[in-house]
């Protein structure tokens, strides 16, 4: 049998197994419905560690272990409350959620006039005179004309991440940020923010507001610039706590020192149950190892599933995994992350050298029957990013991104919004690529250089 024929048959087997006898959807059901949102440092995050470890142990892998990592612990506290007051006694409640990492408002809440801006650049334009004592309302929307919605997200998320630190420099008393969502609805979308080097006493509370309410606020501000906005956040930052990356391994049969990683992140935000972000990536990654077992493929290289802790508000798990790998002198040749939702897979983006990428492109034809066509150079994933060194190829699964930000970090990121077939196709697509990398190897661009050293 010709090599391509054998490959094509193996891919068929992998897809069949995932679609006819998959386990990813059941695992996700448990993770989402029995455990729920898994914010770093929470009881649920610990339950997720224990559950996935037990499930990996059931697969009969060569090794399963926990890798300790200290993680930040931030809690939301009681649900937030906010309203717009257009004149004394005339108010309308609006939907907000504290951004992860935000300080609370004072016990009585924060109430102030509002200045709307279209981004951080606007702060300088308005200056202290117009910002001092007010709440800054960051309202630059995600661009609807960008086909890759992650690009649209990238064009806005600085408002969420750095808005509070920047606005505080101009004397703002708080910030509210339009949710990173392309759809008009009532869900506020949380996400991480940071204060940089802002002293603790100067830190101002930050919350996301739903797109519908952002639109309402912007409209009413045009008629009444003296209106007041009230909000109350009850969140709190605690001491770091002990947590874990969950790791399972099939040791390579020929080249065990060459390591391939598949992974997603086990933690999630707390508003929904984290099904798309990133329960999907977790169960798909676990499924890759199960599929190999089920179709009877023994990888030549070592294959690890890594369920990273704390991607959302610290990336401690991704950093720890890379740090330990470096200390141990491990040689990672490939790392694939799924962290873009459980939607229909379209392909992958790769962080690879030209020669390595050319080799990957030669496999493209094999994916045609599964409508997998997107093979581009680009970003891989936040958790595998720290592994970047030497000849390792990093990759990210790229599902259709059109609906991702409808759910991202919001209360509607729930199990019902994940389609079973789409999830299973993603797992099979990942397993197929890992199989090809294992079976054919990747060009080791730096070998020559290393030998000289
Ligand atoms: Zn994620």
PDB file of C-alpha atoms and ligand atoms in Angstrom, residues 265 277-278 311-312 339, ligand 1:
ATOM      1  CA  UNK A 265      -7.260  24.904  29.228  1.00  0.00           C
ATOM      2  CA  UNK A 277     -13.981  28.221  26.258  1.00  0.00           C
ATOM      3  CA  UNK A 278     -12.376  25.858  26.777  1.00  0.00           C
ATOM      4  CA  UNK A 311      -5.147  30.389  30.886  1.00  0.00           C
ATOM      5  CA  UNK A 312      -7.836  32.995  31.458  1.00  0.00           C
ATOM      6  CA  UNK A 339      -8.940  27.049  22.358  1.00  0.00           C
TER       7      UNK A 339
HETATM    8 ZN1  LIG B   1      -9.846  30.013  26.172  1.00  0.00          ZN
END
